[in-house]
Every structure is written in C-alpha cells, then in structure tokens.
Amino acid sequence: MKILLLGSGGREHALAWKMAQSNKCKALYIAPGNGGTRNAGTNVNLDTTDFNAIKAFVLDKDINLVVVGPEGPLVAGIANFFSVDKELKHITVIGPVKEGAELEGSKSFAKAFMVRYGIPTAAYLEVNETSLEQGKAFIDEQKLPIVLKADGLAAGKGVLIINDKEEAKKSLAEMLEGMFGEASKKVVIEQFLQGIEFSVFVLTDGKSYQLLPVAKDYKRIGEGDTGLNTGGMGAVSPLPFVSKDLMKKVKKEIIAPTLEGLQKEGIDYKGFIYFGLMKVGDEPFVIEYNCRMGDPETQAVIPRIKSDLVELFKAVGKGELDKAELKIKKKACAAVVLASGGYPGEYEKGLLIQGADDIDGSLVFHSGTHIKHGELYTAGGRVITVSTLGENLQDAIKNSLETASRIDFEGKYFRKDIGQDVSTKKTLKHLQDKESVKVD
Ligand code: AMP
Ligand code: GLY
C-alpha cells in the first residue's frame, strides 16, 4: 500500500511509526507531519483541509490508503470528497464521512443521536439565542455544577463546568453571543456526571468493529488533575478499574447501538470512533464522541497493538473487518507528555531539544517539533510524548518518567503523576484477566 497520513501531532507519529512496520507499507507520506514523523516516512507540506491539493498529491504518488488523524478534515468532508470523485473513489479513507464526523462536530447532533438510540448519556437541553430563557429555567432545575458545551468544534476549549447558577446563566448568554465564535451559537446544557473517565476506541468498517485497548487520558495541566484543561498531558493503558463486566455493558449499551444508529441513518462510517465515557457507579455513560483517535491516548494504545495496522485498514476498505483480528500485547503502556513552559497559556517556540534520540526502551513520539539544520526544536505546546511498555503499569510509568527527565529543552514541563491513580502493583496477568480485548 502507498499511504498518506494526515496530521502533525503525537497521534500521527504513533500511527506512522506503527504503519511503517508493516510489510504491506510500500510508501508512507505524512502531511504535514513533524520532526519525528520523518523517521517513519516522508513529510509533505500539504494543508489537511485543501482537498484539491491532497487530490493532486494522491494521484501523483498513486496513493491507495489515506488515514486521517485529526477531526478537522473529517468534519470538513474529506471522506465525502473522495467518495464522489471518480478518480479517488477506489481509495480507502480511514475516517468517516462528514455526516458521521458530526458525532464530534456537533454536540447537539451527538446528544440527539444518543437519545434516538437509547444510549446512556447525561440529561440535557439544547439552547440557541431564541431559547435563552428556557435555558436559564433548565439551569435552575439542575444540581450544581452546571455543564455548558459549545455545540461546534472549539479546539477542546468549549466546555465550561460552573459551580454557581447565576454565573452559569451569565456564561450561557455569553456563549450564545459568540464566546467561542460560531461554535457556541448553539449550546448544550448538561447534567453533571460524577465518576471516573475512560476512553474506548473502536475501528469500524461500518458493519463490524474491532476493539482497541482502553485508555485513560489526563487532561489538566497540574498534578492531581488541577489547573487548566489541555489537549492531554498523558495516558495509560490498560485500566484496572475497567472490568470485563463494564466492557460488556459498554459493548451492549453503547458501541452496538451507536453502530446500528449510524447504519440506520445511512451514514457510511469507516474509521475510528472514540467513546469518551464516564463510569458512574458501575454504569458507563457517554460524555462525548470523537470521530478519530485521541491524543495522547493513541501513544499509549498503539504500542500495545500486536496486529498489523495496515492489514486492519485494508480490511476496513474491503468491508471485511469481521475477518480480521486485532491482537493486543500482554503489556501495559504509559504515555507522558512533555510540554512547553507556560502551556496551555502563552509559551515560547523554537527552543533546542536535546536527548530525544535513541532512547533505550522508550518510544519518543513527537508532537510539536521541527527540524532546522539537523537540530530538533520545539514548535508547539505539547512537544513530545514518551511512551514505554512494561510488565505492569507501575513499571511502564516509572520508565516513561525516567526517559522524560532525560530529554531536555528550556522550560520543559511534565506531570509526574500520570497513571498513579489507577495503577496498582498487581501483576499484568491480573490486569489482562480484567481487561476485555476480544470482540464478542
Ligand atoms: P467534552 O469536550 O465533552 O469531552 O468535555 C470536556 C471534559 O469536561 C470531559 O473530558 C469531562 O472531564 C468534562 N465533562 C464533560 N461533560 C461532563 C458531564 N456531563 N459531567 C461531568 N464532566 C463532564
Ligand atoms: N485526549 C483527548 C482528545 O484527543 O480529544
């Protein structure tokens, strides 16, 4: 296969690293890629939403598999663009058509979809500028805190959790007036769910699916889950608290009805579905859907996959995913993100990174890096993810932290408590017994 991977983050470096190991991978291009993806393939300077430029490149290089990392091109309709173009429609695109990407692109679409198919999620009300008063009345009926979500994509910033009803009403009005631009012209007000979050990922060809390892992401900048929200400061997999019973419920109450719903609505969904879930007591609820893999969860999930990812993508293209097998390594993985000082606020770019090559035992996935005159420099808020496989989570975490401390750039910051809340000293055998990785 000749492959084009779209995106430039740690998720894409992990996907590129994995695909490059396949003997089915004859060429791999990453657009635009980063300082690390160039070790797995060839970086190409293409805008991921310039579909005509992508088409020209795909035809020129005879690409037959396009893997879409981020949500932007999916919500903008890249899979639709390929499916209606006679020169492109034979090419497999890993990523749903825009109608499917709406699961992520519109919170109100996702909530209404879940209600239509009886999928457990928090109670909610959708509000726009003409229904502000109903929104305020709904806030009055809720227990604190109040969750307000911008309907559209807001770069991970569109969710406010507010502990005061009057303040929540004020923020609701401000959101509708454009606090997050067009994305908050509609707002979803949601019941707050108290529990532990975890992420479940599936790869689907629209009919059947394969379950990837579960992971937990650490979104806040500060240790002990404090401070501002970020794109994600680390992730671990597997999760001791996700039992076989819980996974059974996730499959039956969440994954199966989601796929059935997509089919009923005639939505051709080929790609990843990311279920952001909350375990409330022993019951799973959907907090959000994403139409792609998570970042940095991918960096903790992909290293655990034994199977050939390109083979799996090929099976998706043929609609034969039910015949494929997704095998998981009997190891744990911890991914620790190294961020620029000041992130998620203001931070400096262009700082020299040292010690990021050839690290024994750890995988160094780049996020915001670029190469200049053969040297590596910071180019974003999240700079590098260090992922390490271990016999258990404790070992994986310890080794990732050790490697993280050896990589150096001015202002480097990383959380030292990634995975501490969920890891135990129990053996991996025990974790494997608890984690369900096979599709029923
Ligand atoms: P979202 O963009 O929908 O994933 O929301 C961002 C974060 O806000 C989630 O990862 C949760 O930590 C939190 N969150 C969102 N919705 C709820 C809810 N209904 N109850 C509790 N926490 C929530
Ligand atoms: N780690 C959260 C996300 O990818 O949306």
Coordinates of C-alpha atoms and ligand atoms in Angstrom, one line a residue:
M1 CA 0.0 0.0 0.0
K2 CA 1.1 3.6 -0.6
I3 CA -0.2 5.6 2.3
L4 CA -0.9 9.2 3.0
L5 CA -1.4 10.1 6.7
L6 CA -2.9 13.5 7.5
G7 CA -1.9 15.4 10.7
S8 CA 1.0 16.6 12.7
G9 CA 0.7 15.5 16.3
G10 CA 1.9 12.8 18.6
R11 CA -1.1 10.7 17.5
E12 CA 0.1 10.8 13.9
H13 CA 3.7 10.0 14.9
A14 CA 2.4 6.9 16.7
L15 CA 0.2 5.9 13.8
A16 CA 3.1 6.5 11.3
W17 CA 5.5 4.5 13.5
K18 CA 3.2 1.6 13.6
M19 CA 2.2 1.6 9.9
A20 CA 5.9 1.9 8.8
Q21 CA 6.5 -1.6 10.5
S22 CA 4.0 -3.3 8.1
N23 CA 5.4 -5.2 5.2
K24 CA 2.3 -4.0 3.3
C25 CA 3.5 -0.4 3.6
K26 CA 5.3 0.4 0.4
A27 CA 5.4 4.1 0.9
L28 CA 4.3 6.4 3.7
Y29 CA 3.8 10.2 3.4
I30 CA 2.7 12.3 6.4
A31 CA 1.1 15.7 5.7
P32 CA 2.3 18.0 7.2
G33 CA 3.9 15.7 9.8
N34 CA 6.5 16.9 12.4
G35 CA 10.1 16.5 13.4
G36 CA 9.5 12.8 14.4
T37 CA 7.3 11.5 11.6
R38 CA 10.1 12.0 9.1
N39 CA 11.8 9.0 10.7
A40 CA 8.8 6.8 9.7
G41 CA 8.1 8.2 6.3
T42 CA 8.3 11.3 4.2
N43 CA 6.8 14.6 5.4
V44 CA 4.9 16.5 2.8
N45 CA 3.9 20.2 3.0
L46 CA 0.1 19.9 2.4
D47 CA -2.7 21.7 4.1
T48 CA -5.0 19.0 5.5
T49 CA -8.1 20.9 4.5
D50 CA -7.0 21.7 1.0
F51 CA -8.7 18.8 -0.7
N52 CA -7.7 19.7 -4.2
A53 CA -4.1 19.8 -3.3
I54 CA -4.5 16.4 -1.5
K55 CA -6.1 15.0 -4.6
A56 CA -3.3 16.1 -6.8
F57 CA -0.7 14.6 -4.4
V58 CA -2.7 11.3 -4.1
L59 CA -2.9 10.9 -7.9
D60 CA 0.7 11.9 -8.4
K61 CA 2.0 9.4 -5.9
D62 CA -0.5 6.7 -6.6
I63 CA -1.7 6.6 -3.0
N64 CA -4.3 3.9 -2.2
L65 CA -4.8 4.5 1.5
V66 CA -5.5 7.8 3.2
V67 CA -5.5 7.8 7.0
V68 CA -7.0 10.9 8.6
G69 CA -5.6 11.8 12.1
P70 CA -7.4 14.9 13.2
E71 CA -11.1 15.8 13.2
G72 CA -10.8 19.0 11.1
P73 CA -10.6 17.4 7.6
L74 CA -13.3 14.8 8.5
V75 CA -15.8 17.4 9.7
A76 CA -15.0 19.4 6.5
G77 CA -15.9 16.3 4.5
I78 CA -12.7 14.8 3.1
A79 CA -14.2 11.3 3.0
N80 CA -17.2 12.6 1.1
F81 CA -14.8 14.4 -1.3
F82 CA -13.0 11.1 -2.0
S83 CA -16.3 9.1 -2.3
V84 CA -17.8 11.3 -5.1
D85 CA -14.7 11.8 -7.2
K86 CA -14.3 9.2 -9.9
E87 CA -10.5 9.3 -9.8
L88 CA -10.5 8.9 -6.0
K89 CA -13.4 6.8 -5.0
H90 CA -11.5 3.5 -5.2
I91 CA -9.1 4.8 -2.5
T92 CA -9.7 3.8 1.1
V93 CA -10.1 6.7 3.5
I94 CA -9.8 5.8 7.2
G95 CA -12.2 8.4 8.7
P96 CA -15.9 8.8 8.4
V97 CA -17.9 11.0 6.0
K98 CA -18.9 14.4 7.4
E99 CA -22.3 13.1 8.5
G100 CA -20.5 10.6 10.8
A101 CA -18.0 13.2 11.9
E102 CA -20.9 15.2 13.2
L103 CA -20.8 12.9 16.2
E104 CA -17.8 15.0 17.2
G105 CA -18.5 18.2 15.2
S106 CA -21.9 18.9 16.8
K107 CA -22.7 18.2 20.4
S108 CA -26.4 18.7 19.8
F109 CA -26.3 16.1 16.9
A110 CA -24.4 13.7 19.2
K111 CA -26.9 14.2 22.1
A112 CA -30.0 13.8 19.9
F113 CA -28.4 10.7 18.3
M114 CA -27.8 9.1 21.7
V115 CA -31.4 9.8 22.7
R116 CA -32.7 8.3 19.5
Y117 CA -30.9 5.1 20.1
G118 CA -31.2 4.9 23.9
I119 CA -27.5 5.3 24.5
P120 CA -26.8 6.3 28.1
T121 CA -25.7 9.9 28.4
A122 CA -26.3 12.9 30.7
A123 CA -29.7 14.6 30.6
Y124 CA -29.5 17.8 28.5
L125 CA -31.2 20.7 26.9
E126 CA -30.1 22.3 23.6
V127 CA -30.3 26.1 23.6
N128 CA -29.9 28.9 21.0
E129 CA -30.4 32.6 21.2
T130 CA -34.2 32.3 20.8
S131 CA -34.4 29.9 23.7
L132 CA -32.1 31.5 26.3
E133 CA -35.0 31.8 28.8
Q134 CA -35.7 28.1 28.6
G135 CA -32.0 27.5 29.1
K136 CA -32.0 29.6 32.3
A137 CA -35.0 27.7 33.6
F138 CA -33.3 24.4 32.9
I139 CA -30.2 25.6 34.8
D140 CA -32.5 26.4 37.8
E141 CA -33.7 22.8 37.7
Q142 CA -30.2 21.3 37.7
K143 CA -28.0 20.3 40.6
L144 CA -24.6 22.0 40.7
P145 CA -22.2 22.1 39.0
I146 CA -23.7 23.0 35.6
V147 CA -22.0 21.8 32.4
L148 CA -22.2 24.1 29.4
K149 CA -20.9 22.9 26.0
A150 CA -20.4 24.8 22.8
D151 CA -22.2 22.9 20.0
G152 CA -19.3 23.0 17.5
L153 CA -15.6 22.4 17.4
A154 CA -13.8 24.7 19.8
A155 CA -10.3 23.3 20.0
G156 CA -11.1 21.4 23.2
K157 CA -12.0 24.6 25.0
G158 CA -15.8 24.7 24.5
V159 CA -16.8 23.1 27.8
L160 CA -17.5 25.1 30.9
I161 CA -18.2 23.5 34.3
I162 CA -19.7 26.1 36.6
N163 CA -20.5 25.9 40.3
D164 CA -22.9 28.8 40.6
K165 CA -26.3 29.0 38.8
E166 CA -26.3 32.8 38.2
E167 CA -22.8 32.6 36.8
A168 CA -23.8 29.7 34.6
K169 CA -26.7 31.7 33.2
K170 CA -24.4 34.6 32.5
S171 CA -21.9 32.3 30.8
L172 CA -24.7 30.7 28.8
A173 CA -25.7 34.1 27.4
E174 CA -22.1 35.0 26.7
M175 CA -21.6 31.7 24.9
L176 CA -24.7 32.3 22.7
E177 CA -23.3 35.8 21.9
G178 CA -20.2 34.2 20.5
M179 CA -17.7 33.4 23.3
F180 CA -16.5 30.6 21.1
G181 CA -17.5 32.1 17.8
E182 CA -19.8 30.2 15.6
A183 CA -19.2 27.1 17.7
S184 CA -21.3 28.4 20.6
K185 CA -24.2 29.9 18.7
K186 CA -25.9 26.7 20.0
V187 CA -25.1 25.4 23.5
V188 CA -25.8 22.1 25.2
I189 CA -26.6 22.4 28.9
E190 CA -25.9 19.1 30.6
Q191 CA -26.4 17.3 33.8
F192 CA -23.0 16.8 35.6
L193 CA -21.9 13.2 35.9
Q194 CA -19.8 12.2 38.8
G195 CA -17.4 9.3 38.2
I196 CA -14.2 8.1 36.6
E197 CA -13.5 8.9 32.9
F198 CA -12.1 6.4 30.5
S199 CA -11.7 6.2 26.7
V200 CA -12.8 3.3 24.5
F201 CA -11.7 3.1 20.8
V202 CA -13.1 1.0 18.0
L203 CA -12.0 0.7 14.4
T204 CA -15.1 0.0 12.2
D205 CA -15.9 -0.7 8.6
G206 CA -19.4 0.5 9.2
K207 CA -20.7 -3.0 9.8
S208 CA -18.5 -4.8 12.3
Y209 CA -15.8 -3.4 14.6
Q210 CA -12.6 -4.3 16.4
L211 CA -12.0 -3.0 19.9
L212 CA -8.7 -1.3 20.7
P213 CA -7.2 -1.2 24.2
V214 CA -8.9 1.1 26.6
A215 CA -7.0 4.1 28.0
K216 CA -7.3 7.0 30.4
D217 CA -6.2 10.5 29.5
Y218 CA -5.0 13.2 31.9
K219 CA -6.4 16.5 30.6
R220 CA -5.4 19.0 33.3
I221 CA -2.1 20.7 33.3
G222 CA -1.4 20.3 37.0
E223 CA -0.6 17.2 39.1
G224 CA -3.7 15.8 40.9
D225 CA -5.8 16.9 38.0
T226 CA -5.7 20.6 38.8
G227 CA -5.4 23.7 36.7
L228 CA -6.3 24.4 33.2
N229 CA -7.5 21.9 30.6
T230 CA -5.0 20.9 28.0
G231 CA -5.1 18.7 24.9
G232 CA -3.9 15.9 27.2
M233 CA -0.8 15.5 29.4
G234 CA -0.5 11.7 29.4
A235 CA -2.4 8.5 29.1
V236 CA -2.2 4.9 30.4
S237 CA -3.5 1.6 29.2
P238 CA -5.0 -0.8 30.3
L239 CA -7.1 0.3 33.2
P240 CA -7.6 -1.9 36.2
F241 CA -10.9 -0.4 37.0
V242 CA -12.4 -1.3 33.7
S243 CA -13.7 -4.8 34.3
K244 CA -15.0 -7.3 31.9
D245 CA -18.5 -6.7 33.1
L246 CA -18.1 -2.9 32.5
M247 CA -16.8 -3.6 29.0
K248 CA -19.8 -5.9 28.3
K249 CA -22.1 -3.0 29.2
V250 CA -20.1 -0.7 27.0
K251 CA -20.4 -3.0 24.0
K252 CA -24.1 -3.8 24.5
E253 CA -25.4 -0.4 25.6
I254 CA -23.0 2.0 23.8
I255 CA -20.9 0.5 20.9
A256 CA -23.6 -1.7 19.3
P257 CA -26.4 0.9 19.3
T258 CA -24.0 3.5 18.0
L259 CA -23.1 1.4 15.0
E260 CA -26.7 0.4 14.5
G261 CA -27.8 4.0 14.6
L262 CA -25.1 5.0 12.1
Q263 CA -26.3 2.2 9.7
K264 CA -30.0 3.1 10.2
E265 CA -29.2 6.7 9.3
G266 CA -27.3 5.6 6.2
I267 CA -24.0 7.0 7.4
D268 CA -21.0 5.3 5.9
Y269 CA -18.6 5.2 8.8
K270 CA -15.2 3.8 8.1
G271 CA -12.6 4.7 10.7
F272 CA -12.1 5.2 14.4
I273 CA -14.8 6.0 16.9
Y274 CA -13.6 7.3 20.2
F275 CA -16.1 7.0 23.1
G276 CA -15.3 9.4 25.9
L277 CA -17.0 7.6 28.8
M278 CA -17.8 8.2 32.5
K279 CA -18.1 5.2 34.9
V280 CA -20.9 6.3 37.3
G281 CA -21.1 3.6 39.9
D282 CA -20.9 0.5 37.7
E283 CA -22.6 2.1 34.7
P284 CA -21.0 3.6 31.6
F285 CA -22.3 6.9 30.2
V286 CA -21.1 8.7 27.1
I287 CA -19.6 12.1 27.7
E288 CA -18.5 12.7 24.2
Y289 CA -17.9 11.0 20.8
N290 CA -14.8 11.8 18.7
C291 CA -14.5 10.7 15.1
R292 CA -10.8 10.0 15.4
M293 CA -8.3 8.6 17.8
G294 CA -7.3 10.5 20.9
D295 CA -4.1 12.3 21.5
P296 CA -2.2 11.3 23.7
E297 CA -4.3 8.1 24.1
T298 CA -3.0 6.8 20.7
Q299 CA 0.5 7.0 22.0
A300 CA -0.5 4.6 24.9
V301 CA -2.8 2.4 22.8
I302 CA -0.9 1.9 19.5
P303 CA 2.3 0.4 21.2
R304 CA 0.1 -2.3 22.7
I305 CA -1.3 -3.5 19.4
K306 CA 0.4 -6.6 18.1
S307 CA -1.5 -6.9 14.8
D308 CA -0.5 -5.2 11.5
L309 CA -2.4 -1.9 11.4
V310 CA -2.2 -1.6 7.6
E311 CA -3.8 -5.0 7.3
L312 CA -6.6 -3.8 9.5
F313 CA -7.0 -0.6 7.5
K314 CA -7.1 -2.7 4.3
A315 CA -9.9 -4.9 5.8
V316 CA -11.8 -1.7 6.6
G317 CA -11.6 -0.7 3.0
K318 CA -12.9 -4.0 1.8
G319 CA -15.7 -4.1 4.4
E320 CA -14.1 -7.3 5.8
L321 CA -13.1 -6.2 9.3
D322 CA -15.1 -9.1 10.8
K323 CA -12.5 -11.4 9.2
A324 CA -9.5 -9.5 10.7
E325 CA -8.1 -9.9 14.1
L326 CA -6.8 -7.2 16.4
K327 CA -4.3 -8.8 18.8
I328 CA -3.1 -6.9 21.9
K329 CA 0.3 -7.3 23.6
K330 CA 0.2 -8.5 27.2
K331 CA 1.9 -5.4 28.4
A332 CA 0.9 -2.1 29.9
C333 CA 1.8 1.3 28.4
A334 CA 2.3 4.7 29.9
A335 CA 2.5 7.9 27.8
V336 CA 3.9 11.1 29.4
V337 CA 3.6 14.4 27.5
L338 CA 6.5 16.9 27.7
A339 CA 5.0 20.4 27.3
S340 CA 6.5 23.9 26.8
G341 CA 6.7 26.0 29.9
G342 CA 3.5 28.2 30.1
Y343 CA 1.3 25.7 28.1
P344 CA -1.7 25.8 27.8
G345 CA -1.3 29.5 28.1
E346 CA 1.5 31.5 26.3
Y347 CA 4.7 29.7 25.6
E348 CA 7.8 30.1 23.6
K349 CA 8.6 28.1 20.5
G350 CA 11.9 27.4 18.7
L351 CA 13.8 26.1 21.7
L352 CA 16.5 23.5 21.1
I353 CA 15.6 19.9 22.2
Q354 CA 18.4 17.6 23.3
G355 CA 18.4 13.9 24.3
A356 CA 15.4 12.9 22.3
D357 CA 17.1 10.4 20.0
D358 CA 17.6 6.7 20.5
I359 CA 16.3 6.2 24.0
D360 CA 16.6 2.7 25.2
G361 CA 13.3 1.0 25.9
S362 CA 11.0 4.0 25.4
L363 CA 9.3 5.3 22.3
V364 CA 9.7 9.0 21.7
F365 CA 6.7 10.4 19.8
H366 CA 6.9 13.9 18.6
S367 CA 4.0 16.4 18.7
G368 CA 5.2 20.0 18.4
T369 CA 8.7 19.7 17.0
H370 CA 10.5 20.7 13.9
I371 CA 14.0 20.2 12.4
K372 CA 16.2 23.1 11.4
H373 CA 19.8 22.5 10.1
G374 CA 19.7 18.9 11.5
E375 CA 18.7 20.1 15.0
L376 CA 15.4 19.5 16.8
Y377 CA 13.4 22.5 18.1
T378 CA 10.1 22.9 19.9
A379 CA 7.2 24.0 17.7
G380 CA 4.1 23.7 19.9
G381 CA 2.6 23.5 23.4
R382 CA 2.8 19.7 23.6
V383 CA 6.3 18.9 22.3
I384 CA 6.9 15.1 22.8
T385 CA 5.2 12.1 24.2
V386 CA 7.3 9.4 25.9
S387 CA 5.7 6.0 25.8
T388 CA 7.0 2.9 27.5
L389 CA 5.7 -0.6 27.5
G390 CA 6.1 -2.5 30.8
E391 CA 5.1 -5.7 32.5
N392 CA 2.7 -3.6 34.5
L393 CA 1.6 0.0 34.7
Q394 CA 3.9 0.9 37.6
D395 CA 7.0 -0.3 35.5
A396 CA 5.7 1.5 32.4
I397 CA 5.1 4.7 34.3
K398 CA 8.5 4.6 36.1
N399 CA 10.4 4.1 32.8
S400 CA 8.5 6.8 30.9
L401 CA 9.2 9.3 33.7
E402 CA 12.9 8.4 33.7
T403 CA 13.1 8.9 29.9
A404 CA 11.0 12.2 30.2
S405 CA 13.5 13.5 32.7
R406 CA 16.4 12.8 30.3
I407 CA 15.0 14.8 27.4
D408 CA 15.9 18.4 27.7
F409 CA 14.6 21.8 26.5
E410 CA 14.2 25.1 28.2
G411 CA 11.0 25.3 30.3
K412 CA 10.2 21.6 29.9
Y413 CA 7.2 20.6 32.0
F414 CA 5.6 17.2 32.5
R415 CA 3.2 15.7 35.1
K416 CA 4.8 13.1 37.3
D417 CA 1.6 11.6 38.5
I418 CA 0.3 10.2 35.2
G419 CA -1.4 6.8 35.9
Q420 CA -0.7 6.9 39.6
D421 CA -4.4 7.0 40.5
V422 CA -5.2 3.8 38.5
S423 CA -2.1 1.8 38.6
T424 CA -1.6 -1.0 41.2
K425 CA 1.2 -3.3 42.0
K426 CA -0.9 -6.2 40.8
T427 CA 0.6 -8.3 38.0
L428 CA -0.3 -7.8 34.4
K429 CA -1.9 -11.2 34.4
H430 CA -4.4 -9.8 36.7
L431 CA -4.9 -6.7 34.5
Q432 CA -5.3 -8.9 31.5
D433 CA -7.9 -11.0 33.2
K434 CA -9.9 -7.9 34.0
E435 CA -9.5 -6.2 30.6
S436 CA -11.6 -7.5 27.8
V437 CA -9.8 -7.0 24.5
K438 CA -11.6 -9.5 22.2
V439 CA -14.8 -8.6 20.3
D440 CA -17.7 -10.8 21.2
Ligands
AMP1 P1 -16.0 17.1 26.3 O1 -15.3 18.1 25.3 O2 -17.4 16.9 26.0 O3 -15.2 15.8 26.4 O4 -15.8 17.7 27.8 C1 -14.5 18.0 28.3 C2 -14.4 17.5 29.7 O5 -15.4 18.0 30.5 C3 -14.7 16.0 29.8 O6 -13.5 15.2 29.5 C4 -15.1 15.8 31.2 O7 -13.9 15.8 32.1 C5 -15.9 17.1 31.5 N1 -17.3 16.8 31.2 C6 -18.0 17.0 30.1 N2 -19.3 16.7 30.2 C7 -19.4 16.3 31.5 C8 -20.5 15.9 32.3 N3 -21.8 15.8 31.8 N4 -20.3 15.6 33.6 C9 -19.1 15.7 34.1 N5 -18.0 16.1 33.5 C10 -18.2 16.4 32.2
GLY2 N1 -7.1 13.4 24.6 C1 -8.4 13.9 24.2 C2 -8.6 14.0 22.8 O1 -7.9 13.5 22.0 O2 -9.7 14.6 22.4

